[in-house]
Short mmCIF file of N, CA and C in Angstrom, two decimals:
data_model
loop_
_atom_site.label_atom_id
_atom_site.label_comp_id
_atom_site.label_asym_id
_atom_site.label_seq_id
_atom_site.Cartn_x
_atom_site.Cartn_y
_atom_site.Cartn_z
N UNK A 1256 -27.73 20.37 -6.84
CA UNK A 1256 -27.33 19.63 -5.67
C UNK A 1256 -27.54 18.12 -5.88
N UNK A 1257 -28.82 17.80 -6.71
CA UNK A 1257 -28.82 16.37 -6.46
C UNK A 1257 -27.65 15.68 -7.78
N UNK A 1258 -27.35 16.77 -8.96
CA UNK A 1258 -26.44 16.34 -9.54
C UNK A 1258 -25.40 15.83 -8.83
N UNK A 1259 -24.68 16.77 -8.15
CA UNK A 1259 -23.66 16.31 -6.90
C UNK A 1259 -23.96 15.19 -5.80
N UNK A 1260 -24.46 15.23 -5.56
CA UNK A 1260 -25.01 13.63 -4.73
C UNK A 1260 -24.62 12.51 -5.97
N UNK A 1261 -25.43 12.83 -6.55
CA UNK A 1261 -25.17 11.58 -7.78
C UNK A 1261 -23.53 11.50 -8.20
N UNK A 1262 -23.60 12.28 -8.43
CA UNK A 1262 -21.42 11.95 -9.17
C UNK A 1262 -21.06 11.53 -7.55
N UNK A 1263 -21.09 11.91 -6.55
CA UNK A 1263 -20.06 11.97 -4.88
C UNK A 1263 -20.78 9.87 -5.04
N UNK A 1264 -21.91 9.28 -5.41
CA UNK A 1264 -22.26 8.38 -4.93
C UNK A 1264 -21.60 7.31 -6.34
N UNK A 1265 -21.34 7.83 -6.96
CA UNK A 1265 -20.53 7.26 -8.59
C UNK A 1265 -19.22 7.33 -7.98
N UNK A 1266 -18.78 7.59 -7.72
CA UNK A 1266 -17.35 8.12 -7.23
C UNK A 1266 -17.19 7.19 -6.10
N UNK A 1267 -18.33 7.26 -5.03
CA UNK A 1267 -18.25 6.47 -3.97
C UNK A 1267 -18.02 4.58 -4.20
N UNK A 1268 -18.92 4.08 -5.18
CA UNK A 1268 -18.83 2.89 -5.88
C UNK A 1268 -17.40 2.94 -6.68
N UNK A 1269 -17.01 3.85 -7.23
CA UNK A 1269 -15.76 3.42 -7.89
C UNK A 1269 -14.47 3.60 -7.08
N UNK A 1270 -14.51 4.11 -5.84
CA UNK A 1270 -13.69 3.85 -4.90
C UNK A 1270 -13.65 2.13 -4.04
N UNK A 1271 -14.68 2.24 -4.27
CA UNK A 1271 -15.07 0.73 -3.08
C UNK A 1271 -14.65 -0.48 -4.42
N UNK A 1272 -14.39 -0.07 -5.77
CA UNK A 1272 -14.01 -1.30 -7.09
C UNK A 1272 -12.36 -0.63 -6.68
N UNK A 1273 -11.72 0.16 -6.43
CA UNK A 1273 -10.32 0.47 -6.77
C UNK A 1273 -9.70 -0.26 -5.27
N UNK A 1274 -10.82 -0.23 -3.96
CA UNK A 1274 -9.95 -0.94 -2.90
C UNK A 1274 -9.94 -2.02 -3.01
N UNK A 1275 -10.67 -2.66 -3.74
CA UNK A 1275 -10.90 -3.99 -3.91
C UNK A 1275 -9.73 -4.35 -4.45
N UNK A 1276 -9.86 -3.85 -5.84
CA UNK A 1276 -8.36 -3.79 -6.66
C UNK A 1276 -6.82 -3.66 -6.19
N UNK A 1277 -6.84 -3.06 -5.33
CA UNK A 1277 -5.80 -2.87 -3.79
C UNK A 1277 -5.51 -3.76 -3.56
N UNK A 1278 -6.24 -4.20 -3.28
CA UNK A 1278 -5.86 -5.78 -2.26
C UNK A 1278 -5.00 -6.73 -3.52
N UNK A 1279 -5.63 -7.05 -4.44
CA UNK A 1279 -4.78 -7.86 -5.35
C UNK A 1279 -3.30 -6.78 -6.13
N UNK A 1280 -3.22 -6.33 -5.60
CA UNK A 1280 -2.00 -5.40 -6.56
C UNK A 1280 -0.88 -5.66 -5.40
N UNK A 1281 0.40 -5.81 -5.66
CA UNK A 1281 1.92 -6.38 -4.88
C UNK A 1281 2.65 -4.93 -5.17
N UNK A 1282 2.85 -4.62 -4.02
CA UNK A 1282 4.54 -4.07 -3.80
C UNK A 1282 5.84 -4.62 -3.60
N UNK A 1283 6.65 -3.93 -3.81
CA UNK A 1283 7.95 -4.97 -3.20
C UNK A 1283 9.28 -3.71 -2.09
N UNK A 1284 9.41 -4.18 -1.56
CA UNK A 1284 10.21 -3.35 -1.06
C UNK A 1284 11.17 -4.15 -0.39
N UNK A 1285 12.90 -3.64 -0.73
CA UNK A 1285 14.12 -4.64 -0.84
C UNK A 1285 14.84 -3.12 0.19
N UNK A 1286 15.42 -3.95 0.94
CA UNK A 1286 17.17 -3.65 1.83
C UNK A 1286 17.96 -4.37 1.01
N UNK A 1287 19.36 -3.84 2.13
CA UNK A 1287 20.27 -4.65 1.67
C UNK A 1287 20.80 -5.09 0.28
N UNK A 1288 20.72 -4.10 -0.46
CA UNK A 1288 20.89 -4.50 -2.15
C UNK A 1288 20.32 -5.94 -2.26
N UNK A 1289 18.90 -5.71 -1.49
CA UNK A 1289 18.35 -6.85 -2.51
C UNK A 1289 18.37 -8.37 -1.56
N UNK A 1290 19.01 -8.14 -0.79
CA UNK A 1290 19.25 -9.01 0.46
C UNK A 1290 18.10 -9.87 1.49
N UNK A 1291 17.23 -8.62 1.25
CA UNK A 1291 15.64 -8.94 1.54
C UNK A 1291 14.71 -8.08 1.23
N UNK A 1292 13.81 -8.49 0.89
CA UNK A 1292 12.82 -8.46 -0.13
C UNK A 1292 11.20 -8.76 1.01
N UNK A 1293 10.58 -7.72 1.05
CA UNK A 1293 9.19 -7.58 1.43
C UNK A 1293 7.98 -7.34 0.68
N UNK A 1294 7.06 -8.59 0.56
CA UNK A 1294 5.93 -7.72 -0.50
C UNK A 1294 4.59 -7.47 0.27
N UNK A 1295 3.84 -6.86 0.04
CA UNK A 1295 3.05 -5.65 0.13
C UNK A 1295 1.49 -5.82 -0.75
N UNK A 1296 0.46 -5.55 0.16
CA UNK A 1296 -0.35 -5.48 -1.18
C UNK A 1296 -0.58 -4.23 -0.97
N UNK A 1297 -1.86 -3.71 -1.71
CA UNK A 1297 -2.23 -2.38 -1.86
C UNK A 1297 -2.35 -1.60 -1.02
N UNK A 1298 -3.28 -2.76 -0.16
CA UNK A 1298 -4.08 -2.17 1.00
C UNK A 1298 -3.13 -2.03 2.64
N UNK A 1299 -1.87 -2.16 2.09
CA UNK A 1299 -0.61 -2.02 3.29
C UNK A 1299 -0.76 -3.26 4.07
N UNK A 1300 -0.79 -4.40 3.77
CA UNK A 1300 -0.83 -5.62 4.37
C UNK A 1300 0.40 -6.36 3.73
N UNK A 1301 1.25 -6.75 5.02
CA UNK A 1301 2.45 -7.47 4.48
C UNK A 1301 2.34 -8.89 4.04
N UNK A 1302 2.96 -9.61 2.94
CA UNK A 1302 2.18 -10.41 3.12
C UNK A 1302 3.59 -11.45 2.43
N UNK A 1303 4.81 -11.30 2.46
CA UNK A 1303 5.83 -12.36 1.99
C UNK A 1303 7.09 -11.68 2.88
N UNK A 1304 7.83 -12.50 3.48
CA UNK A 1304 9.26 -12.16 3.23
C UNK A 1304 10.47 -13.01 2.64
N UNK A 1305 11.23 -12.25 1.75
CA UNK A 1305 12.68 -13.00 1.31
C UNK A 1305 13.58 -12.75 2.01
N UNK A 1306 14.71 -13.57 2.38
CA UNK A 1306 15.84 -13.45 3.32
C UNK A 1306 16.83 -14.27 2.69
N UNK A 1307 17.83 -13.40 2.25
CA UNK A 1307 18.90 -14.42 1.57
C UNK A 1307 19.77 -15.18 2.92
N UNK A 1308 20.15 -16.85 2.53
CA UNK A 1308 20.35 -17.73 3.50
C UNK A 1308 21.31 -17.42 4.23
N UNK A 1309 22.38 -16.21 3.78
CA UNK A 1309 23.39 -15.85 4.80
C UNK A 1309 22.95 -14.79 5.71
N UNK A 1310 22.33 -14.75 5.53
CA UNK A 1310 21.70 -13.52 6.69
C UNK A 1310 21.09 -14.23 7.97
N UNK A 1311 20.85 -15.78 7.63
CA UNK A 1311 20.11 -16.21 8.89
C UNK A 1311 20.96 -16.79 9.70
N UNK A 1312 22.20 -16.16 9.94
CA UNK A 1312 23.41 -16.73 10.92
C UNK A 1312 23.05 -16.13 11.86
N UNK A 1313 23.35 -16.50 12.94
CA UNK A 1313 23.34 -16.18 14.36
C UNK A 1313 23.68 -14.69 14.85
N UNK A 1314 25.06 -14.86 14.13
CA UNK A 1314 25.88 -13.48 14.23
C UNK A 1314 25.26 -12.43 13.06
N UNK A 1315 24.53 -12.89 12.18
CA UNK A 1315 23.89 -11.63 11.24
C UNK A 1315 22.23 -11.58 11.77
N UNK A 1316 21.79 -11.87 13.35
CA UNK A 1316 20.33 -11.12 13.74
C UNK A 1316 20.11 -9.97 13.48
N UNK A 1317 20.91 -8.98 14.07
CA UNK A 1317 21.02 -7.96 14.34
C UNK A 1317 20.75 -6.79 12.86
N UNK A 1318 21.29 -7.20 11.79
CA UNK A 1318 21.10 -6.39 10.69
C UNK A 1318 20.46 -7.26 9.92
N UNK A 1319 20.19 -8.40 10.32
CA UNK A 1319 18.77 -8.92 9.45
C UNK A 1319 17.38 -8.09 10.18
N UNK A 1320 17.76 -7.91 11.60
CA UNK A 1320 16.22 -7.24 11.97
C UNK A 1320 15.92 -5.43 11.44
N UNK A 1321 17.28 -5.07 11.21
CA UNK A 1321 17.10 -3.53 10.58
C UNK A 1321 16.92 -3.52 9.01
N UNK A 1322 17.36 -4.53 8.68
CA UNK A 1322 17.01 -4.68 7.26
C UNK A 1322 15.72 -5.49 6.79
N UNK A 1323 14.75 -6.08 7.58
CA UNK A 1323 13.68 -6.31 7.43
C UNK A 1323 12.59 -4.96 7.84
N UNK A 1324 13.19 -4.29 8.75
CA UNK A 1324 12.39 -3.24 8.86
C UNK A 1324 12.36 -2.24 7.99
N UNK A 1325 13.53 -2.13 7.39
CA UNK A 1325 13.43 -1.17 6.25
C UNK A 1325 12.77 -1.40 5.04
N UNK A 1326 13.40 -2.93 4.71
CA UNK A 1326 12.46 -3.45 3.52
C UNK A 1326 11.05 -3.58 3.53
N UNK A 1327 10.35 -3.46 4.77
CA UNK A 1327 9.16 -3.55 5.30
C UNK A 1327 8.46 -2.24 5.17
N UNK A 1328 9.20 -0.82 5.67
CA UNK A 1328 8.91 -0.09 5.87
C UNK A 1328 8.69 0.70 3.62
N UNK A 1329 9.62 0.42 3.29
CA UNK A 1329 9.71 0.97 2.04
C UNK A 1329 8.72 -0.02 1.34
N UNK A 1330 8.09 -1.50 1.53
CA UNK A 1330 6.73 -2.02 0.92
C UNK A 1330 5.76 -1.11 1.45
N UNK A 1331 5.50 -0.66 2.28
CA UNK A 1331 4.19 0.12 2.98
C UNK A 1331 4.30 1.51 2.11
N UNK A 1332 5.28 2.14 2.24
CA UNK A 1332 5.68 3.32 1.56
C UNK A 1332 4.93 3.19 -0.19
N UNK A 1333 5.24 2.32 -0.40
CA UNK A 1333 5.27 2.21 -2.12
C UNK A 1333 4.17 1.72 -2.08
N UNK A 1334 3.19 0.37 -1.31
CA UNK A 1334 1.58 0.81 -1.15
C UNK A 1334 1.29 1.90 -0.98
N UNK A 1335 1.16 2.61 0.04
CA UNK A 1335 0.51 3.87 -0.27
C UNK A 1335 0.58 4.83 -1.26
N UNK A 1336 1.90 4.28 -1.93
CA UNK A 1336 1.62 5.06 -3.25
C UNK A 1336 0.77 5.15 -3.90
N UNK A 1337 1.06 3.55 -4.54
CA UNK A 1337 -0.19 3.15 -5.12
C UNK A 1337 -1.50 2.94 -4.90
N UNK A 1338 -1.85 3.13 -3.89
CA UNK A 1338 -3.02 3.80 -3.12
C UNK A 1338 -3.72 4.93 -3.56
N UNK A 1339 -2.50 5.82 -3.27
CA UNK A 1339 -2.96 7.45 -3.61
C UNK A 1339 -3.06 7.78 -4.88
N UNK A 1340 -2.48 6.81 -6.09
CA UNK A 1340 -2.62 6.72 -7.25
C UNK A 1340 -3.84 6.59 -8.00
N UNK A 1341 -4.08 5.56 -7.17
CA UNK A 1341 -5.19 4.35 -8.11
C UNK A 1341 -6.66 5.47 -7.72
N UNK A 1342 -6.22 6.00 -6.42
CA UNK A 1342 -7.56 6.90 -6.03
C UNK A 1342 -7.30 8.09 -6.75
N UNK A 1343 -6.32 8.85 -6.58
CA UNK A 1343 -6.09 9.71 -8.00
C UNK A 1343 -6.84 9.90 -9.14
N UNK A 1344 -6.31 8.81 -9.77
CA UNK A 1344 -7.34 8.56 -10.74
C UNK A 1344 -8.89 8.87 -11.19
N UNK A 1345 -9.53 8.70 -9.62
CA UNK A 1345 -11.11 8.20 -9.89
C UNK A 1345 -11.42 10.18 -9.05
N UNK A 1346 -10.52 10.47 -8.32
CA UNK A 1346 -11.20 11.58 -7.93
C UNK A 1346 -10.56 12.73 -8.75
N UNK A 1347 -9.68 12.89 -9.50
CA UNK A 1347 -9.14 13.78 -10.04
C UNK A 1347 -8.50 14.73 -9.72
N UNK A 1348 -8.40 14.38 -8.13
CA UNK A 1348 -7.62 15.13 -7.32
C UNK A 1348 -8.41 16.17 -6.56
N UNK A 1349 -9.85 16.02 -6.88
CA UNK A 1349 -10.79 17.02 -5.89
C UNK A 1349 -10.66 16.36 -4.80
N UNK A 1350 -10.55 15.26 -3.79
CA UNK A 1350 -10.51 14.91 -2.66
C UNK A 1350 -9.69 16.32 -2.39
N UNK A 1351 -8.36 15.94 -2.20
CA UNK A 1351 -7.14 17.28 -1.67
C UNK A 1351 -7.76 18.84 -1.90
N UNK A 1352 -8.68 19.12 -2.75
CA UNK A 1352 -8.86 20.31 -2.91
C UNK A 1352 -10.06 20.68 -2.05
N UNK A 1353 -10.79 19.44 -2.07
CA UNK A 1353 -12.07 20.01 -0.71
C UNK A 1353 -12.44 18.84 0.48
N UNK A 1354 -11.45 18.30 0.29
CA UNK A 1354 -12.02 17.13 1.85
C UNK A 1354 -11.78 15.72 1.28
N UNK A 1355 -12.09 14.55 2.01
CA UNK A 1355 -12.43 13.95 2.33
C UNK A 1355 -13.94 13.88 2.52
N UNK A 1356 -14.80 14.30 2.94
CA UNK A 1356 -16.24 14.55 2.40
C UNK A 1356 -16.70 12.95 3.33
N UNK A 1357 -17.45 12.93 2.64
CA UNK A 1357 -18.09 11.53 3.31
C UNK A 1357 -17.38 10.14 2.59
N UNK A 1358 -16.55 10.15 2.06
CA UNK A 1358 -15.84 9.33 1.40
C UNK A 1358 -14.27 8.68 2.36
N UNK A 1359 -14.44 9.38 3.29
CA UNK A 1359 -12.93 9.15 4.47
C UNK A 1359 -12.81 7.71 4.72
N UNK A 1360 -13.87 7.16 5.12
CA UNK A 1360 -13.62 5.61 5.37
C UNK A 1360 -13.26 4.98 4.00
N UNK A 1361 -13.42 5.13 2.90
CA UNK A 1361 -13.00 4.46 1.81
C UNK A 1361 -11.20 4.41 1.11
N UNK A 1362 -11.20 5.63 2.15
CA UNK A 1362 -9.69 5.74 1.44
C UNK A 1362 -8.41 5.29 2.59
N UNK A 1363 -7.49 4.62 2.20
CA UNK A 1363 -7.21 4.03 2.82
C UNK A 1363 -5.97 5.19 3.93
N UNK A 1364 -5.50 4.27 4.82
CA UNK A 1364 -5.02 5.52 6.34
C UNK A 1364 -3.66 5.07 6.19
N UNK A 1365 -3.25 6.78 6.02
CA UNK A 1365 -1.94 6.81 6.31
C UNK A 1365 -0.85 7.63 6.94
#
C-alpha cells in the first residue's frame, strides 16, 4: 500500500509539471478555409484571433460570428486533445481504467 501512495504521489507531481507545460503549448483552430484562425493553449484558454480583412465588412457579421465560433470551438477541441495526451502519457492510461482517484483536480475539465 505505501508502495502505491508513493507512485499515485510521483504521478501526482508529474501531472502538476505536464499542466504547467499546458499552458505554454498552442493550438490552432481555422474556419472558413483558413479565413480565421483561433489559437488555444493547452489549458483551453483562448488566447489570439485571425480574421482575414474581408470578413470585417458590415455585410459579412453574420458569418464572421459563426465562423469564429467554430474556429474557436475546434481550438478547444484540439486542446483537449492535447490535454488528454500529454496526461496519457504520465498515467498510462490507468486513470480511465480506475478513476480519477484523488488526482481529479489536476486534470483538466471537459
Amino acid at each position: 500500500m505505501a508502495s502505491m501512495m508513493k507512485q499515485m504521489q510521483k504521478m501526482q507531481e508529474k501531472m502538476e509539471v505536464v499542466q504547467a507545460e499546458l499552458e505554454k503549448k498552442i493550438v490552432i483552430g481555422e474556419s472558413g478555409g483558413g479565413m480565421v484562425k483561433v489559437k488555444a493553449n493547452g489549458k483551453q484558454r483562448l488566447l489570439e484571433f485571425e480574421i482575414e480583412p474581408d470578413l470585417l465588412k458590415p455585410e459579412e457579421r453574420e458569418m464572421l460570428e459563426d465562423l469564429l465560433v467554430a474556429a474557436a470551438n475546434q481550438a478547444l477541441e484540439n486542446a483537449a486533445r492535447l490535454a488528454q495526451e500529454e496526461i496519457g502519457k504520465i498515467t498510462g492510461g490507468m486513470l480511465g481504467e480506475m478513476g480519477a482517484g484523488g488526482l481529479g483536480d489536476l486534470l483538466p475539465k471537459f
